[in-house]
PDB file of C-alpha atoms in Angstrom:
ATOM      1  CA  MET I  20     -64.335-175.934 141.911  1.00  0.00           C
ATOM      2  CA  LYS I  21     -68.063-175.364 142.028  1.00  0.00           C
ATOM      3  CA  ASN I  22     -69.117-172.121 140.457  1.00  0.00           C
ATOM      4  CA  THR I  23     -71.214-170.623 143.250  1.00  0.00           C
ATOM      5  CA  LYS I  24     -71.448-166.839 143.698  1.00  0.00           C
ATOM      6  CA  PRO I  25     -70.869-164.859 145.800  1.00  0.00           C
ATOM      7  CA  TYR I  26     -68.223-166.781 147.662  1.00  0.00           C
ATOM      8  CA  TYR I  27     -65.313-166.192 150.000  1.00  0.00           C
ATOM      9  CA  ALA I  28     -61.557-166.710 149.950  1.00  0.00           C
ATOM     10  CA  VAL I  29     -59.252-167.213 152.920  1.00  0.00           C
ATOM     11  CA  ILE I  30     -55.727-166.109 152.071  1.00  0.00           C
ATOM     12  CA  PHE I  31     -53.240-167.757 154.416  1.00  0.00           C
ATOM     13  CA  THR I  32     -49.651-166.541 154.004  1.00  0.00           C
ATOM     14  CA  SER I  33     -46.842-167.902 156.158  1.00  0.00           C
ATOM     15  CA  THR I  34     -43.142-168.304 156.709  1.00  0.00           C
ATOM     16  CA  GLN I  35     -41.866-171.505 158.254  1.00  0.00           C
ATOM     17  CA  THR I  36     -39.443-172.332 161.022  1.00  0.00           C
ATOM     18  CA  GLU I  37     -36.630-174.855 160.521  1.00  0.00           C
ATOM     19  CA  LYS I  38     -38.663-177.462 162.383  1.00  0.00           C
ATOM     20  CA  ILE I  39     -40.807-178.618 159.476  1.00  0.00           C
ATOM     21  CA  GLU I  40     -41.040-182.247 160.648  1.00  0.00           C
ATOM     22  CA  GLY I  41     -44.586-183.506 160.131  1.00  0.00           C
ATOM     23  CA  TYR I  42     -45.581-180.445 158.131  1.00  0.00           C
ATOM     24  CA  THR I  43     -46.305-182.120 154.791  1.00  0.00           C
ATOM     25  CA  GLU I  44     -48.456-184.835 156.380  1.00  0.00           C
ATOM     26  CA  MET I  45     -50.361-182.210 158.352  1.00  0.00           C
ATOM     27  CA  ALA I  46     -50.973-180.067 155.251  1.00  0.00           C
ATOM     28  CA  GLU I  47     -52.343-183.062 153.357  1.00  0.00           C
ATOM     29  CA  GLN I  48     -54.486-184.109 156.293  1.00  0.00           C
ATOM     30  CA  MET I  49     -55.918-180.601 156.727  1.00  0.00           C
ATOM     31  CA  GLU I  50     -56.746-180.410 153.036  1.00  0.00           C
ATOM     32  CA  ASN I  51     -58.627-183.704 153.235  1.00  0.00           C
ATOM     33  CA  LEU I  52     -60.427-182.544 156.344  1.00  0.00           C
ATOM     34  CA  ALA I  53     -61.377-179.195 154.778  1.00  0.00           C
ATOM     35  CA  LYS I  54     -62.880-181.017 151.787  1.00  0.00           C
ATOM     36  CA  GLN I  55     -65.352-182.694 154.096  1.00  0.00           C
ATOM     37  CA  GLN I  56     -66.504-179.388 155.586  1.00  0.00           C
ATOM     38  CA  GLU I  57     -69.881-177.919 154.718  1.00  0.00           C
ATOM     39  CA  GLY I  58     -69.472-175.023 152.302  1.00  0.00           C
ATOM     40  CA  TYR I  59     -65.982-175.964 151.102  1.00  0.00           C
ATOM     41  CA  LEU I  60     -65.359-175.005 147.461  1.00  0.00           C
ATOM     42  CA  GLY I  61     -61.656-175.553 146.799  1.00  0.00           C
ATOM     43  CA  ILE I  62     -58.058-174.952 147.828  1.00  0.00           C
ATOM     44  CA  GLU I  63     -54.861-173.788 146.109  1.00  0.00           C
ATOM     45  CA  SER I  64     -51.370-173.826 147.563  1.00  0.00           C
ATOM     46  CA  ALA I  65     -47.854-172.791 146.601  1.00  0.00           C
ATOM     47  CA  ARG I  66     -44.661-172.426 148.585  1.00  0.00           C
ATOM     48  CA  ASN I  67     -41.097-171.322 148.013  1.00  0.00           C
ATOM     49  CA  SER I  68     -39.684-168.552 150.223  1.00  0.00           C
ATOM     50  CA  ILE I  69     -43.157-167.945 151.613  1.00  0.00           C
ATOM     51  CA  GLY I  70     -46.238-170.146 151.542  1.00  0.00           C
ATOM     52  CA  ILE I  71     -49.591-169.019 150.197  1.00  0.00           C
ATOM     53  CA  THR I  72     -52.684-171.163 150.637  1.00  0.00           C
ATOM     54  CA  VAL I  73     -56.027-169.886 149.442  1.00  0.00           C
ATOM     55  CA  SER I  74     -59.149-171.798 150.378  1.00  0.00           C
ATOM     56  CA  TYR I  75     -62.596-170.998 148.975  1.00  0.00           C
ATOM     57  CA  TRP I  76     -65.889-171.161 150.851  1.00  0.00           C
ATOM     58  CA  GLU I  77     -69.581-170.609 150.252  1.00  0.00           C
ATOM     59  CA  SER I  78     -70.095-168.343 153.263  1.00  0.00           C
ATOM     60  CA  LEU I  79     -68.470-166.624 156.221  1.00  0.00           C
ATOM     61  CA  ASP I  80     -70.241-169.119 158.413  1.00  0.00           C
ATOM     62  CA  ALA I  81     -68.553-172.048 156.640  1.00  0.00           C
ATOM     63  CA  ILE I  82     -65.182-170.368 157.278  1.00  0.00           C
ATOM     64  CA  LYS I  83     -66.032-169.933 160.952  1.00  0.00           C
ATOM     65  CA  GLN I  84     -67.044-173.597 161.256  1.00  0.00           C
ATOM     66  CA  TRP I  85     -63.803-174.692 159.641  1.00  0.00           C
ATOM     67  CA  LYS I  86     -61.738-172.471 161.944  1.00  0.00           C
ATOM     68  CA  GLN I  87     -63.458-174.102 164.938  1.00  0.00           C
ATOM     69  CA  ASN I  88     -63.171-177.707 163.743  1.00  0.00           C
ATOM     70  CA  SER I  89     -61.536-179.513 166.681  1.00  0.00           C
ATOM     71  CA  GLU I  90     -58.874-181.318 164.677  1.00  0.00           C
ATOM     72  CA  HIS I  91     -58.101-178.092 162.853  1.00  0.00           C
ATOM     73  CA  LEU I  92     -57.875-176.194 166.175  1.00  0.00           C
ATOM     74  CA  PHE I  93     -55.298-178.701 167.377  1.00  0.00           C
ATOM     75  CA  THR I  94     -53.296-178.222 164.173  1.00  0.00           C
ATOM     76  CA  GLN I  95     -53.494-174.426 164.431  1.00  0.00           C
ATOM     77  CA  GLN I  96     -51.972-174.687 167.911  1.00  0.00           C
ATOM     78  CA  LYS I  97     -49.209-176.982 166.685  1.00  0.00           C
ATOM     79  CA  GLY I  98     -48.593-174.605 163.781  1.00  0.00           C
ATOM     80  CA  ARG I  99     -47.963-171.725 166.161  1.00  0.00           C
ATOM     81  CA  GLU I 100     -45.736-173.861 168.388  1.00  0.00           C
ATOM     82  CA  GLN I 101     -43.687-175.566 165.714  1.00  0.00           C
ATOM     83  CA  TRP I 102     -44.100-174.881 162.016  1.00  0.00           C
ATOM     84  CA  TYR I 103     -44.669-171.169 161.576  1.00  0.00           C
ATOM     85  CA  ASN I 104     -42.586-168.122 162.358  1.00  0.00           C
ATOM     86  CA  LEU I 105     -45.447-165.994 161.257  1.00  0.00           C
ATOM     87  CA  TYR I 106     -48.677-166.188 159.388  1.00  0.00           C
ATOM     88  CA  LYS I 107     -51.395-163.874 158.290  1.00  0.00           C
ATOM     89  CA  VAL I 108     -55.004-164.756 157.544  1.00  0.00           C
ATOM     90  CA  ARG I 109     -57.230-162.586 155.371  1.00  0.00           C
ATOM     91  CA  ILE I 110     -60.929-163.336 154.996  1.00  0.00           C
ATOM     92  CA  CYS I 111     -62.091-161.945 151.656  1.00  0.00           C
ATOM     93  CA  LYS I 112     -65.241-161.685 149.625  1.00  0.00           C
ATOM     94  CA  VAL I 113     -64.681-162.542 145.974  1.00  0.00           C
ATOM     95  CA  GLU I 114     -66.294-159.696 144.081  1.00  0.00           C
ATOM     96  CA  ARG I 115     -65.334-160.540 140.529  1.00  0.00           C
ATOM     97  CA  GLU I 116     -63.329-163.142 138.629  1.00  0.00           C
ATOM     98  CA  TYR I 117     -62.167-164.016 135.157  1.00  0.00           C
ATOM     99  CA  GLU I 118     -59.885-166.559 133.625  1.00  0.00           C
ATOM    100  CA  PHE I 119     -57.799-167.489 130.637  1.00  0.00           C
ATOM    101  CA  GLU I 120     -57.131-170.942 129.275  1.00  0.00           C
ATOM    102  CA  LYS I 121     -54.990-171.898 126.265  1.00  0.00           C
TER     103      LYS I 121
ATOM    104  CA  MET C   4     -47.552-153.146 154.007  1.00  0.00           C
ATOM    105  CA  LYS C   5     -49.588-150.112 155.001  1.00  0.00           C
ATOM    106  CA  ASN C   6     -52.466-150.925 157.284  1.00  0.00           C
ATOM    107  CA  THR C   7     -55.324-149.244 155.415  1.00  0.00           C
ATOM    108  CA  LYS C   8     -58.877-150.587 155.684  1.00  0.00           C
ATOM    109  CA  PRO C   9     -60.936-151.611 153.875  1.00  0.00           C
ATOM    110  CA  TYR C  10     -58.702-152.770 151.087  1.00  0.00           C
ATOM    111  CA  TYR C  11     -58.695-155.206 148.195  1.00  0.00           C
ATOM    112  CA  ALA C  12     -56.759-158.291 147.159  1.00  0.00           C
ATOM    113  CA  VAL C  13     -56.205-159.598 143.647  1.00  0.00           C
ATOM    114  CA  ILE C  14     -55.567-163.338 143.708  1.00  0.00           C
ATOM    115  CA  PHE C  15     -53.767-164.407 140.536  1.00  0.00           C
ATOM    116  CA  THR C  16     -53.324-168.190 140.191  1.00  0.00           C
ATOM    117  CA  SER C  17     -51.603-169.692 137.171  1.00  0.00           C
ATOM    118  CA  THR C  18     -49.952-172.692 135.602  1.00  0.00           C
ATOM    119  CA  GLN C  19     -47.051-172.145 133.262  1.00  0.00           C
ATOM    120  CA  THR C  20     -46.100-173.452 129.857  1.00  0.00           C
ATOM    121  CA  GLU C  21     -42.637-174.891 129.185  1.00  0.00           C
ATOM    122  CA  LYS C  22     -41.637-171.625 127.495  1.00  0.00           C
ATOM    123  CA  ILE C  23     -40.693-169.713 130.625  1.00  0.00           C
ATOM    124  CA  GLU C  24     -37.905-167.714 128.963  1.00  0.00           C
ATOM    125  CA  GLY C  25     -38.048-164.129 130.184  1.00  0.00           C
ATOM    126  CA  TYR C  26     -40.603-164.939 132.864  1.00  0.00           C
ATOM    127  CA  THR C  27     -38.512-164.119 135.946  1.00  0.00           C
ATOM    128  CA  GLU C  28     -37.384-160.769 134.532  1.00  0.00           C
ATOM    129  CA  MET C  29     -40.968-159.920 133.621  1.00  0.00           C
ATOM    130  CA  ALA C  30     -42.271-160.835 137.078  1.00  0.00           C
ATOM    131  CA  GLU C  31     -39.668-158.628 138.726  1.00  0.00           C
ATOM    132  CA  GLN C  32     -40.370-155.777 136.330  1.00  0.00           C
ATOM    133  CA  MET C  33     -44.127-155.994 136.899  1.00  0.00           C
ATOM    134  CA  GLU C  34     -43.641-155.968 140.651  1.00  0.00           C
ATOM    135  CA  ASN C  35     -41.523-152.812 140.405  1.00  0.00           C
ATOM    136  CA  LEU C  36     -44.082-151.227 138.130  1.00  0.00           C
ATOM    137  CA  ALA C  37     -46.981-152.139 140.437  1.00  0.00           C
ATOM    138  CA  LYS C  38     -45.173-150.511 143.366  1.00  0.00           C
ATOM    139  CA  GLN C  39     -45.262-147.198 141.541  1.00  0.00           C
ATOM    140  CA  GLN C  40     -49.022-147.397 140.991  1.00  0.00           C
ATOM    141  CA  GLU C  41     -51.400-145.198 142.959  1.00  0.00           C
ATOM    142  CA  GLY C  42     -53.153-147.255 145.637  1.00  0.00           C
ATOM    143  CA  TYR C  43     -50.635-150.118 145.682  1.00  0.00           C
ATOM    144  CA  LEU C  44     -50.275-151.704 149.141  1.00  0.00           C
ATOM    145  CA  GLY C  45     -48.183-154.831 148.697  1.00  0.00           C
ATOM    146  CA  ILE C  46     -47.574-158.092 146.864  1.00  0.00           C
ATOM    147  CA  GLU C  47     -46.881-161.715 147.849  1.00  0.00           C
ATOM    148  CA  SER C  48     -45.879-164.539 145.529  1.00  0.00           C
ATOM    149  CA  ALA C  49     -45.140-168.254 145.691  1.00  0.00           C
ATOM    150  CA  ARG C  50     -44.741-170.898 143.023  1.00  0.00           C
ATOM    151  CA  ASN C  51     -44.175-174.626 142.801  1.00  0.00           C
ATOM    152  CA  SER C  52     -46.660-176.714 140.802  1.00  0.00           C
ATOM    153  CA  ILE C  53     -48.904-173.679 140.494  1.00  0.00           C
ATOM    154  CA  GLY C  54     -48.154-170.013 141.022  1.00  0.00           C
ATOM    155  CA  ILE C  55     -50.104-167.775 143.364  1.00  0.00           C
ATOM    156  CA  THR C  56     -49.548-164.034 143.411  1.00  0.00           C
ATOM    157  CA  VAL C  57     -51.666-161.852 145.643  1.00  0.00           C
ATOM    158  CA  SER C  58     -51.453-158.083 145.268  1.00  0.00           C
ATOM    159  CA  TYR C  59     -53.133-155.647 147.647  1.00  0.00           C
ATOM    160  CA  TRP C  60     -54.760-152.359 146.713  1.00  0.00           C
ATOM    161  CA  GLU C  61     -56.535-149.447 148.339  1.00  0.00           C
ATOM    162  CA  SER C  62     -59.525-149.488 146.001  1.00  0.00           C
ATOM    163  CA  LEU C  63     -61.206-151.191 143.055  1.00  0.00           C
ATOM    164  CA  ASP C  64     -60.285-148.143 141.023  1.00  0.00           C
ATOM    165  CA  ALA C  65     -56.572-148.650 141.768  1.00  0.00           C
ATOM    166  CA  ILE C  66     -56.908-152.257 140.554  1.00  0.00           C
ATOM    167  CA  LYS C  67     -58.592-151.079 137.369  1.00  0.00           C
ATOM    168  CA  GLN C  68     -55.845-148.514 136.716  1.00  0.00           C
ATOM    169  CA  TRP C  69     -53.190-151.174 137.217  1.00  0.00           C
ATOM    170  CA  LYS C  70     -54.941-153.569 134.849  1.00  0.00           C
ATOM    171  CA  GLN C  71     -54.984-150.843 132.204  1.00  0.00           C
ATOM    172  CA  ASN C  72     -51.376-149.700 132.651  1.00  0.00           C
ATOM    173  CA  SER C  73     -49.927-149.852 129.122  1.00  0.00           C
ATOM    174  CA  GLU C  74     -46.761-151.737 130.022  1.00  0.00           C
ATOM    175  CA  HIS C  75     -48.825-154.149 132.090  1.00  0.00           C
ATOM    176  CA  LEU C  76     -51.282-154.632 129.203  1.00  0.00           C
ATOM    177  CA  PHE C  77     -48.392-155.597 126.938  1.00  0.00           C
ATOM    178  CA  THR C  78     -47.180-158.111 129.533  1.00  0.00           C
ATOM    179  CA  GLN C  79     -50.668-159.571 129.981  1.00  0.00           C
ATOM    180  CA  GLN C  80     -50.767-160.212 126.234  1.00  0.00           C
ATOM    181  CA  LYS C  81     -47.334-161.846 126.290  1.00  0.00           C
ATOM    182  CA  GLY C  82     -48.418-163.910 129.285  1.00  0.00           C
ATOM    183  CA  ARG C  83     -51.334-165.346 127.327  1.00  0.00           C
ATOM    184  CA  GLU C  84     -49.170-165.982 124.270  1.00  0.00           C
ATOM    185  CA  GLN C  85     -46.158-167.478 125.983  1.00  0.00           C
ATOM    186  CA  TRP C  86     -45.933-168.060 129.719  1.00  0.00           C
ATOM    187  CA  TYR C  87     -49.314-169.251 130.899  1.00  0.00           C
ATOM    188  CA  ASN C  88     -51.396-172.314 130.128  1.00  0.00           C
ATOM    189  CA  LEU C  89     -54.104-170.918 132.289  1.00  0.00           C
ATOM    190  CA  TYR C  90     -54.686-168.291 134.876  1.00  0.00           C
ATOM    191  CA  LYS C  91     -57.490-167.103 137.024  1.00  0.00           C
ATOM    192  CA  VAL C  92     -57.931-163.654 138.534  1.00  0.00           C
ATOM    193  CA  ARG C  93     -60.130-163.009 141.554  1.00  0.00           C
ATOM    194  CA  ILE C  94     -60.834-159.481 142.769  1.00  0.00           C
ATOM    195  CA  CYS C  95     -61.611-159.634 146.482  1.00  0.00           C
ATOM    196  CA  LYS C  96     -62.541-157.318 149.291  1.00  0.00           C
ATOM    197  CA  VAL C  97     -60.585-158.052 152.457  1.00  0.00           C
ATOM    198  CA  GLU C  98     -63.225-158.201 155.176  1.00  0.00           C
ATOM    199  CA  ARG C  99     -61.157-159.270 158.151  1.00  0.00           C
ATOM    200  CA  GLU C 100     -57.596-160.200 158.978  1.00  0.00           C
ATOM    201  CA  TYR C 101     -55.446-161.432 161.813  1.00  0.00           C
ATOM    202  CA  GLU C 102     -51.905-162.598 162.244  1.00  0.00           C
ATOM    203  CA  PHE C 103     -49.481-164.543 164.364  1.00  0.00           C
ATOM    204  CA  GLU C 104     -45.817-163.833 164.921  1.00  0.00           C
ATOM    205  CA  LYS C 105     -43.326-165.809 167.046  1.00  0.00           C
TER     206      LYS C 105
END
């Protein structure tokens, strides 16, 4: 991930329905699509009982552009219809960070 | 989760070592301890190849207090020694949020 500051994080938390057909392909496709967006910095994902995906962006404008990407809009619609029981999106400004590595 | 605004999110991403003995108990214990902290709003966690835990707080000061909690400090140390290969902590201000529910 590029080390640009300040930057933004989109926290997407969700719980899935039973109808997860096509979900994995979609997730992969959306990740590839996001990578091509202007201002994209990175993405991290984990899922067990709930799913958490955090994507990182250079600006609020980049996040807005990504939300309005036509292919992404289509997938958001399909997500509401099929894959998700609920989701929550939080747009956040990263104020500080630190890390540890062995 | 209480709907207070503005509020803060701590995004904790990590990869684990092979020595995960005691990890689950610790995670549960830390969650219970966090819940007793002043300014705690909620926590969400998921893990498969990486782990993502997001905790939510009323203020930067509440986050600071939690980081300095003595039992938590001990666990942070043990985390670096035993459970984690790497982790990254991002302190974020939640600027906007929206949700969907079926």
